[in-house]
Coordinates of C-alpha atoms in Angstrom, one line a residue:
M1 CA 0.3 -0.3 0.2
D2 CA 1.2 3.2 -0.9
S3 CA 2.7 4.8 2.3
T4 CA 0.9 8.7 1.7
V5 CA -2.2 6.8 2.6
L6 CA -1.1 5.3 5.4
D7 CA 0.1 8.6 6.5
I8 CA -2.7 10.5 5.7
A9 CA -5.4 7.7 7.3
P10 CA -4.4 8.6 11.3
E11 CA -4.7 12.5 10.0
A12 CA -8.2 12.1 8.8
D13 CA -9.3 9.8 11.6
K14 CA -8.3 12.5 13.9
K15 CA -10.5 15.0 12.1
L16 CA -13.5 12.6 11.4
A17 CA -13.5 12.4 15.4
E18 CA -12.9 16.4 16.6
A19 CA -15.7 16.9 13.8
A20 CA -18.0 14.2 15.5
R21 CA -17.0 16.0 18.8
L22 CA -18.0 19.3 18.0
L23 CA -20.8 17.9 16.4
E24 CA -22.2 16.8 19.3
E25 CA -21.4 19.8 21.4
K26 CA -23.4 21.6 19.2
E27 CA -26.5 19.0 19.4
A28 CA -26.6 19.3 23.5
E29 CA -26.3 23.2 22.6
N30 CA -29.3 23.0 20.4
A31 CA -31.1 20.9 22.5
R32 CA -30.6 23.4 25.6
L33 CA -31.5 26.3 23.6
R34 CA -34.5 24.6 22.4
R35 CA -35.7 23.8 26.6
R36 CA -34.8 27.4 27.1
I37 CA -37.0 28.8 24.1
R38 CA -39.9 26.8 25.1
L39 CA -39.5 28.0 28.8
L40 CA -39.7 31.8 27.3
E41 CA -42.6 30.7 24.9
K42 CA -44.4 29.5 28.2
A43 CA -44.0 32.3 29.9
L44 CA -44.5 35.1 27.4
F45 CA -47.6 32.8 25.7
G46 CA -48.4 30.1 28.5
Q47 CA -50.8 29.8 30.7
R48 CA -50.3 31.2 34.0
S49 CA -51.7 29.1 36.6
E50 CA -50.2 25.8 37.4
R51 CA -51.4 22.7 36.6
L52 CA -51.6 19.4 38.8
V53 CA -48.8 16.6 37.7
G54 CA -49.0 12.8 38.2
D55 CA -52.5 12.0 38.7
E56 CA -53.9 10.7 35.4
S57 CA -57.1 9.4 36.8
G58 CA -60.2 10.1 34.7
Q59 CA -57.7 12.3 32.1
S60 CA -59.5 10.2 29.2
V61 CA -63.0 10.4 30.4
F62 CA -62.1 13.9 30.5
D63 CA -60.7 14.4 27.1
E64 CA -63.5 12.7 25.8
L65 CA -65.8 15.3 27.6
I66 CA -63.9 18.1 26.2
A67 CA -64.1 16.4 22.1
E68 CA -67.8 15.9 22.8
V69 CA -68.1 20.0 23.6
D70 CA -65.9 20.8 20.9
E71 CA -68.0 19.2 18.6
L72 CA -71.2 20.8 20.0
N73 CA -69.7 24.4 19.8
R74 CA -68.6 23.7 16.1
Q75 CA -72.3 22.3 15.2
L76 CA -73.7 25.9 16.7
D77 CA -71.0 27.8 14.8
R78 CA -72.2 26.6 11.7
Q79 CA -75.9 26.6 12.2
E80 CA -75.3 30.2 13.5
E81 CA -73.7 30.8 10.1
E82 CA -76.3 29.6 8.1
V83 CA -78.4 31.7 9.8
E84 CA -76.6 34.9 9.1
Q85 CA -76.0 34.1 5.4
R86 CA -80.1 33.5 4.9
K87 CA -80.4 37.1 6.7
K88 CA -78.1 38.4 4.3
A89 CA -80.1 37.1 1.3
I90 CA -83.3 38.4 2.4
A91 CA -82.6 41.7 4.0
P92 CA -82.1 44.6 1.3
K93 CA -79.0 46.6 1.2
T94 CA -79.2 49.8 2.7
R95 CA -76.7 52.7 3.3
K96 CA -76.0 53.5 7.1
K97 CA -78.2 56.7 7.5
R98 CA -75.8 59.4 8.8
R99 CA -76.7 60.9 12.2
N100 CA -77.0 64.8 12.3
L101 CA -75.7 66.7 15.2
Q102 CA -78.9 66.5 17.2
E103 CA -78.5 62.6 17.7
L104 CA -75.0 63.0 18.4
I105 CA -75.1 65.8 21.2
P106 CA -77.1 65.8 24.7
E107 CA -80.1 68.1 24.7
D108 CA -78.5 70.3 27.2
L109 CA -75.2 71.2 25.4
P110 CA -74.6 75.1 25.6
R111 CA -75.1 77.1 22.2
E112 CA -73.8 79.9 21.7
E113 CA -75.2 82.2 18.3
T114 CA -73.0 84.0 16.0
V115 CA -75.1 86.5 13.5
L116 CA -73.6 86.8 10.5
D117 CA -75.5 89.7 8.9
V118 CA -75.6 91.4 5.7
P119 CA -74.1 95.3 5.5
E120 CA -77.1 98.0 6.2
E121 CA -76.3 99.6 2.6
D122 CA -77.7 95.7 1.4
K123 CA -81.0 96.1 3.2
V124 CA -82.5 99.0 1.2
C125 CA -84.1 98.2 -2.1
L126 CA -81.9 100.0 -4.8
E127 CA -85.0 100.6 -7.0
T128 CA -88.0 101.5 -4.3
G129 CA -85.3 102.8 -1.5
E130 CA -87.6 101.1 1.1
H131 CA -85.7 98.8 3.7
M132 CA -86.7 95.1 3.2
V133 CA -88.3 93.1 5.7
R134 CA -86.3 90.2 7.4
I135 CA -88.2 87.4 6.8
G136 CA -86.6 84.5 8.5
E137 CA -83.1 83.4 8.9
E138 CA -80.7 80.3 7.9
R139 CA -79.0 78.6 10.7
T140 CA -76.1 76.2 11.2
E141 CA -74.9 74.7 14.2
K142 CA -71.5 73.2 14.6
L143 CA -70.1 70.7 17.6
A144 CA -67.2 73.2 19.1
Y145 CA -64.5 73.3 21.8
R146 CA -63.1 75.9 24.0
P147 CA -60.5 74.0 26.4
G148 CA -62.4 72.5 29.2
T149 CA -66.1 72.4 27.3
Y150 CA -68.0 71.2 24.5
F151 CA -70.6 73.6 23.1
V152 CA -72.7 74.2 20.1
K153 CA -71.6 77.0 17.8
V154 CA -74.7 78.5 16.0
F155 CA -74.3 80.2 12.7
V156 CA -77.8 82.9 12.3
R157 CA -78.1 84.6 8.8
P158 CA -80.8 86.5 8.6
K159 CA -82.5 86.7 5.4
Y160 CA -84.4 89.9 3.9
A161 CA -87.1 90.8 0.9
S162 CA -88.6 93.5 -0.5
P163 CA -92.2 93.5 0.3
K164 CA -93.1 95.6 -3.3
N165 CA -90.1 94.4 -4.8
P166 CA -90.3 90.9 -5.0
S167 CA -87.7 90.5 -8.3
R168 CA -85.3 91.8 -5.7
G169 CA -84.9 88.4 -4.5
I170 CA -83.7 87.2 -1.3
V171 CA -80.8 88.5 0.6
C172 CA -78.6 86.8 2.6
R173 CA -75.0 86.6 3.8
P174 CA -73.1 83.8 2.4
A175 CA -72.0 81.0 4.7
P176 CA -68.1 81.4 5.9
D177 CA -66.2 79.5 4.5
F178 CA -65.7 76.7 6.6
A179 CA -62.7 74.3 6.7
I180 CA -64.5 71.1 6.2
P181 CA -67.4 72.5 4.1
G182 CA -70.9 71.1 4.7
G183 CA -69.5 69.8 8.5
T184 CA -71.3 69.4 11.7
F185 CA -68.0 70.1 13.2
D186 CA -66.7 73.4 13.9
E187 CA -62.9 74.3 13.7
S188 CA -62.4 74.6 17.4
F189 CA -63.1 70.9 17.6
L190 CA -61.2 70.1 14.8
A191 CA -58.4 71.9 16.2
W192 CA -59.0 70.4 19.6
I193 CA -58.6 66.4 17.8
A194 CA -55.4 67.6 16.1
V195 CA -53.4 69.2 19.3
D196 CA -55.0 66.2 21.7
K197 CA -53.2 63.3 19.6
C198 CA -50.1 65.6 18.3
A199 CA -49.2 67.1 21.3
Y200 CA -50.7 65.6 24.0
H201 CA -49.9 62.0 22.6
L202 CA -53.6 60.7 23.2
P203 CA -54.8 58.3 20.5
L204 CA -58.1 58.8 19.1
Y205 CA -60.0 55.6 21.4
R206 CA -59.3 58.2 24.4
L207 CA -60.6 60.8 22.7
E208 CA -63.9 59.3 22.0
E209 CA -63.8 58.0 25.6
K210 CA -63.7 61.5 26.9
L211 CA -66.6 62.6 24.3
R212 CA -69.0 59.5 25.5
A213 CA -68.1 61.1 29.3
A214 CA -69.9 63.9 28.0
G215 CA -72.7 62.6 26.6
I216 CA -71.3 63.4 23.1
G217 CA -71.3 60.2 20.7
V218 CA -69.1 61.1 17.9
S219 CA -67.3 57.9 17.1
R220 CA -63.7 56.5 16.4
Q221 CA -64.2 56.7 12.6
T222 CA -65.7 60.0 12.5
L223 CA -62.8 61.4 14.5
S224 CA -60.3 59.6 12.2
R225 CA -62.0 60.9 9.4
L226 CA -62.1 64.2 10.4
Y227 CA -58.5 64.2 11.5
M228 CA -57.3 63.4 8.2
Q229 CA -59.7 65.9 6.5
T230 CA -57.8 68.5 8.8
G231 CA -54.7 67.6 7.6
E232 CA -55.5 68.0 4.3
A233 CA -57.3 71.7 4.7
L234 CA -54.0 72.4 6.5
R235 CA -51.9 71.0 3.4
P236 CA -51.3 74.6 1.6
I237 CA -49.3 75.9 4.9
Y238 CA -47.1 72.8 5.3
D239 CA -46.1 73.0 1.9
L240 CA -45.3 76.7 2.4
M241 CA -43.2 75.3 5.3
K242 CA -41.0 72.5 3.1
A243 CA -40.5 75.0 0.4
E244 CA -39.1 77.9 3.3
I245 CA -36.9 75.2 4.8
L246 CA -35.1 73.6 1.5
A247 CA -34.8 77.6 0.7
R248 CA -32.3 78.2 3.5
G249 CA -29.6 75.9 2.6
I250 CA -29.2 74.1 5.9
I251 CA -31.3 71.3 6.9
F252 CA -31.1 68.7 10.0
T253 CA -32.8 65.2 9.5
D254 CA -33.6 62.4 10.8
D255 CA -36.2 59.4 10.9
T256 CA -37.6 56.8 13.3
P257 CA -40.0 53.9 12.5
V258 CA -43.7 54.2 12.7
Q259 CA -46.3 50.8 12.3
L260 CA -48.5 51.3 9.6
Q261 CA -51.6 49.1 9.2
E262 CA -52.1 47.2 6.6
K263 CA -56.0 47.0 5.2
G264 CA -57.6 43.9 5.4
K265 CA -54.6 42.0 6.6
G266 CA -55.0 42.6 10.2
R267 CA -51.2 43.1 10.5
T268 CA -48.3 46.1 10.5
V269 CA -45.6 46.8 8.7
T270 CA -42.7 49.3 9.6
G271 CA -43.1 52.8 7.9
R272 CA -40.9 56.0 8.7
M273 CA -42.0 59.3 9.8
W274 CA -38.8 61.4 8.8
V275 CA -38.3 65.3 10.1
Y276 CA -36.6 68.0 8.4
V277 CA -35.4 70.8 10.3
G278 CA -34.7 74.2 9.1
G279 CA -31.4 75.7 10.0
G280 CA -30.2 79.0 9.2
V281 CA -31.7 82.4 9.5
G282 CA -35.5 81.9 10.8
P283 CA -37.6 80.1 12.6
P284 CA -36.7 76.6 13.3
Y285 CA -39.4 74.9 11.4
R286 CA -40.4 71.2 11.6
V287 CA -41.8 69.4 9.0
F288 CA -42.5 65.8 8.7
D289 CA -42.8 63.6 6.2
F290 CA -44.8 60.2 6.3
T291 CA -43.0 56.9 4.1
R292 CA -44.1 53.3 3.8
D293 CA -40.8 52.2 3.8
R294 CA -36.8 53.6 4.4
R295 CA -35.8 53.3 1.0
K296 CA -33.1 55.6 0.1
K297 CA -35.2 57.2 -2.2
R298 CA -37.2 58.8 0.7
P299 CA -35.0 61.4 1.3
K300 CA -34.3 62.4 -2.4
E301 CA -38.1 62.6 -3.2
F302 CA -38.4 65.0 -0.2
L303 CA -35.7 67.0 -1.0
G304 CA -36.0 67.2 -4.8
K305 CA -33.6 69.5 -6.4
Y306 CA -32.4 71.1 -2.9
K307 CA -28.9 72.7 -2.7
G308 CA -27.0 73.0 0.7
Y309 CA -25.8 71.4 3.9
I310 CA -27.6 68.4 5.4
H311 CA -27.1 67.3 9.1
A312 CA -27.7 63.6 9.2
D313 CA -26.2 60.7 10.9
A314 CA -24.3 57.8 9.3
Y315 CA -27.3 56.2 7.5
G316 CA -26.5 54.9 4.3
G317 CA -30.0 55.9 2.7
Y318 CA -28.5 59.4 2.6
D319 CA -25.3 58.5 0.5
D320 CA -27.5 59.1 -2.8
L321 CA -27.9 62.8 -1.4
F322 CA -24.2 63.6 -0.5
I323 CA -22.8 62.7 -4.3
Q324 CA -24.6 65.1 -5.6
D325 CA -23.2 68.6 -6.5
G326 CA -24.0 71.4 -4.1
V327 CA -25.0 69.1 -1.5
H328 CA -22.7 69.4 1.7
E329 CA -22.5 66.3 4.2
C330 CA -22.2 67.2 7.8
G331 CA -21.3 64.7 10.5
C332 CA -22.8 64.3 14.0
W333 CA -20.1 64.7 16.7
M334 CA -23.1 63.4 19.3
H335 CA -22.7 59.9 17.6
V336 CA -19.4 59.8 17.4
R337 CA -19.2 60.9 21.5
R338 CA -21.8 58.1 22.1
K339 CA -19.5 55.4 20.4
F340 CA -16.8 56.2 22.5
V341 CA -18.8 56.3 25.8
E342 CA -20.1 53.0 25.1
A343 CA -16.4 51.4 24.3
E344 CA -15.4 50.8 27.8
D345 CA -12.7 48.3 26.4
A346 CA -9.9 50.8 25.8
P347 CA -7.3 51.7 28.4
A348 CA -9.0 54.2 30.5
E349 CA -6.3 57.4 29.6
L350 CA -6.5 57.0 26.2
R351 CA -10.7 56.9 26.8
D352 CA -10.6 59.7 28.4
C353 CA -8.6 61.8 26.5
V354 CA -10.8 61.4 23.6
L355 CA -13.9 61.9 25.8
R356 CA -12.3 65.1 27.5
T357 CA -11.7 66.5 23.9
I358 CA -15.0 65.8 22.8
R359 CA -16.4 67.4 25.5
N360 CA -13.9 70.5 25.0
I361 CA -15.0 70.9 21.4
Y362 CA -18.6 71.5 22.5
R363 CA -17.7 73.6 25.3
Y364 CA -15.7 75.8 23.1
E365 CA -18.8 75.7 20.5
R366 CA -20.8 76.3 23.1
L367 CA -19.4 79.6 24.7
A368 CA -18.4 81.4 21.5
R369 CA -22.1 81.2 20.2
K370 CA -23.0 83.5 22.7
H371 CA -20.9 86.6 21.4
G372 CA -21.7 86.5 18.0
E373 CA -20.6 84.9 14.5
D374 CA -17.5 86.6 14.0
L375 CA -16.3 85.3 17.6
L376 CA -17.2 82.0 16.7
M377 CA -15.6 81.7 13.7
A378 CA -12.3 82.5 15.3
V379 CA -12.6 80.1 18.3
R380 CA -13.3 77.2 15.3
R381 CA -10.5 78.3 13.6
E382 CA -8.0 78.9 16.6
K383 CA -9.3 76.4 18.9
I384 CA -11.9 73.9 17.7
G385 CA -10.5 72.8 14.3
P386 CA -6.6 71.9 16.0
L387 CA -8.3 70.1 18.8
I388 CA -10.2 67.9 16.1
E389 CA -6.8 67.5 14.1
L390 CA -5.5 66.4 17.7
L391 CA -7.9 63.9 18.0
F392 CA -7.8 62.2 14.7
G393 CA -4.1 62.0 14.9
R394 CA -4.1 60.4 18.3
T395 CA -6.9 57.7 17.5
A396 CA -5.2 56.8 14.0
A397 CA -1.4 56.3 16.3
A398 CA -3.7 54.3 19.0
L399 CA -4.7 51.5 16.4
K400 CA -1.1 51.5 14.4
N401 CA 0.7 51.3 17.5
G402 CA -1.1 48.5 18.9
E403 CA -3.0 50.5 21.8
V404 CA -6.4 49.0 21.1
L405 CA -7.2 45.8 20.0
P406 CA -8.1 45.8 16.7
K407 CA -11.9 43.8 16.8
S408 CA -12.1 46.3 20.3
A409 CA -15.7 48.1 20.6
F410 CA -13.0 51.2 21.1
A411 CA -11.6 50.2 17.5
A412 CA -14.8 50.3 16.2
A413 CA -15.3 53.8 18.0
I414 CA -12.3 55.1 15.9
G415 CA -13.1 53.3 12.9
Y416 CA -16.6 55.2 13.0
M417 CA -15.2 58.7 13.4
Q418 CA -12.6 58.2 10.6
N419 CA -14.8 56.6 8.2
L420 CA -17.4 59.8 8.8
G421 CA -13.7 61.7 7.8
D422 CA -13.9 65.7 6.9
T423 CA -17.5 65.3 7.3
L424 CA -17.2 65.8 11.0
K425 CA -15.2 69.2 10.1
T426 CA -18.1 70.8 7.8
F427 CA -19.4 73.1 10.6
L428 CA -16.4 74.8 10.6
E429 CA -17.3 76.6 7.7
N430 CA -20.6 78.4 8.4
P431 CA -21.7 79.7 11.7
H432 CA -25.0 78.6 11.2
L433 CA -23.8 75.0 11.0
R434 CA -24.0 73.0 14.3
P435 CA -21.1 70.2 15.1
D436 CA -24.2 67.6 15.7
N437 CA -27.7 66.7 14.6
G438 CA -29.4 67.5 17.7
E439 CA -32.2 69.3 16.5
S440 CA -33.9 66.9 14.2
E441 CA -33.2 64.4 17.0
R442 CA -34.9 66.8 19.7
A443 CA -37.5 67.3 17.1
L444 CA -38.3 63.3 17.4
R445 CA -39.0 63.1 20.6
P446 CA -42.8 63.6 21.1
L447 CA -43.3 61.4 18.0
A448 CA -41.4 58.4 20.0
I449 CA -43.5 59.6 23.1
G450 CA -47.0 59.7 21.3
R451 CA -46.2 56.2 19.2
K452 CA -46.1 54.5 22.7
N453 CA -49.7 55.7 22.9
W454 CA -51.5 55.7 19.5
L455 CA -49.3 53.0 18.2
F456 CA -49.3 52.6 14.4
A457 CA -51.0 54.6 11.7
G458 CA -54.1 53.3 10.8
S459 CA -53.5 54.2 6.5
K460 CA -51.1 56.3 4.7
A461 CA -53.4 59.3 4.4
G462 CA -53.7 58.9 8.1
G463 CA -49.6 58.9 8.5
D464 CA -49.5 61.8 5.7
A465 CA -52.1 63.7 8.2
T466 CA -49.9 63.1 11.2
G467 CA -47.2 64.3 9.3
I468 CA -49.0 67.8 8.1
L469 CA -50.2 68.5 11.9
L470 CA -47.2 67.6 13.8
S471 CA -45.1 69.8 11.6
L472 CA -47.4 72.6 12.5
I473 CA -48.2 72.1 16.1
Q474 CA -44.4 71.3 16.9
S475 CA -43.3 74.4 15.3
C476 CA -46.0 76.1 17.2
R477 CA -44.2 74.6 20.3
V478 CA -41.0 75.2 19.7
L479 CA -41.7 79.2 18.8
D480 CA -44.4 79.5 21.9
I481 CA -47.3 79.5 20.6
D482 CA -50.5 77.7 21.8
P483 CA -50.5 75.0 19.1
F484 CA -54.5 75.1 19.9
A485 CA -55.2 78.7 19.1
Y486 CA -53.1 78.8 16.2
L487 CA -54.8 75.8 14.4
E488 CA -58.7 77.4 14.9
D489 CA -57.6 80.6 13.8
V490 CA -56.4 79.5 10.7
L491 CA -58.4 76.8 10.0
R492 CA -61.3 79.7 10.1
R493 CA -59.5 81.7 7.9
I494 CA -57.5 79.4 5.2
N495 CA -60.4 78.4 2.7
G496 CA -61.4 81.9 2.1
Y497 CA -57.7 83.7 2.6
N498 CA -55.9 85.3 -0.6
S499 CA -53.5 82.5 -2.1
N500 CA -50.8 85.0 -2.3
R501 CA -50.8 85.9 1.2
L502 CA -50.9 82.4 2.6
Q503 CA -47.4 83.2 3.9
E504 CA -48.7 85.2 6.7
L505 CA -50.8 82.0 8.1
L506 CA -46.9 80.4 8.7
P507 CA -46.5 79.5 12.6
G508 CA -43.4 82.2 12.1
N509 CA -45.4 84.8 10.8
W510 CA -48.9 84.7 12.3
K511 CA -50.8 87.1 13.7
P512 CA -54.2 86.2 15.3
A513 CA -57.4 87.7 13.6
Q514 CA -59.1 90.3 15.2
T515 CA -62.6 88.7 14.8
Y516 CA -63.6 85.6 12.8
Y517 CA -66.5 86.4 11.1
A518 CA -67.0 90.6 10.7

């Protein structure tokens, strides 16, 4: 026999034995893991009460009884289904009648009248010169809200006619341009729904319960419909806010997951809510954009042909934006610092040096910003820039000389910072830029709180409405404006407002109307 074969055989046997041993260990480990999974599943989904084990007497009889009961239940279910099918076949198809306001509210709900009269000169007949006679009135009732109470707002529009000149016709002031034409809900009620959900994080079912406690029978479906209609009514203001922040050339952006319910499937998928905060000169508007997914084309769809600076995290979906001409990436030192804070496997002295250097970058930035742009740029040039260069050099040397283990968390943090490279220095170019993306992260906090309460968006339209209303409400809050007062006022005015002057209704330009219906 060939000597080479004899030499190889023992080595092959050793490898097979080693492989068998490893396989046995893995099977034992898998068995332990399967047992652990079963225990966890039982803890999460299983019955909480304990069962008696060991006494099997009577068990077979008990099982037969259970089987018999199950069969009876199945027969009953089949009978009920047959009865329901017969009812559907016999009963005529009728549309569900929409209830009027009187059926929704209690009789003793307070009413407040607003008289919308025609001007005095219109009450005189031009042909006969005689005063017209009031012959009746048009009444429009809407459910309204004032902080702490619900009431009915009654719009009274007197009607006039000339006794001696019937051809003059009936004179009556036109109805106001309501935000939702033909509805039975006042703009104050619409503002209440939006603010309670987007500012105070109350889901619609809780608003339904609050109304029921007041004796008002408005369903959750109606509240959802009003919520989405309110968002659409305010879309022109939203579009103007979006155009303004895109024109400034400085944007902070981030995103967070929001569950989206799939219609008819009884499950949710993960959508995204993006926020774009306007930087530079002007109000720090927050514009939210809801999308079905996190595909990298979503930021490009929103930003379009935007040119300027973008503060963002290291998410790869932004990369297609940053390769475009005129778009500049601003890295986030806050994310870099977080990586080094979490990396505790580095030499204590080195880690302390890195964190102190980042802290000093922020200290210089914070102090200089209080004293004007000229001093800020000087401090960045003389202090902050050299600190950043020192930090890059020190960490690169630590990797090179073996001071940090190559596969440690601290080495990963250094790699994260080195990969961002010059984008972490972009903020040194412009006094309106910041060292981090904190503006957008802070803007997302209210949404993260609200998401825990209302859990998911019921539809894409609902997510879009939330994006519009969040944009206006959170922009009002950062500008120290009462969002309820703002929304109520703007909703009353927007449909009849001059389209060329809609800029006046932006939160940063808004001045409350002296009177709604003059």
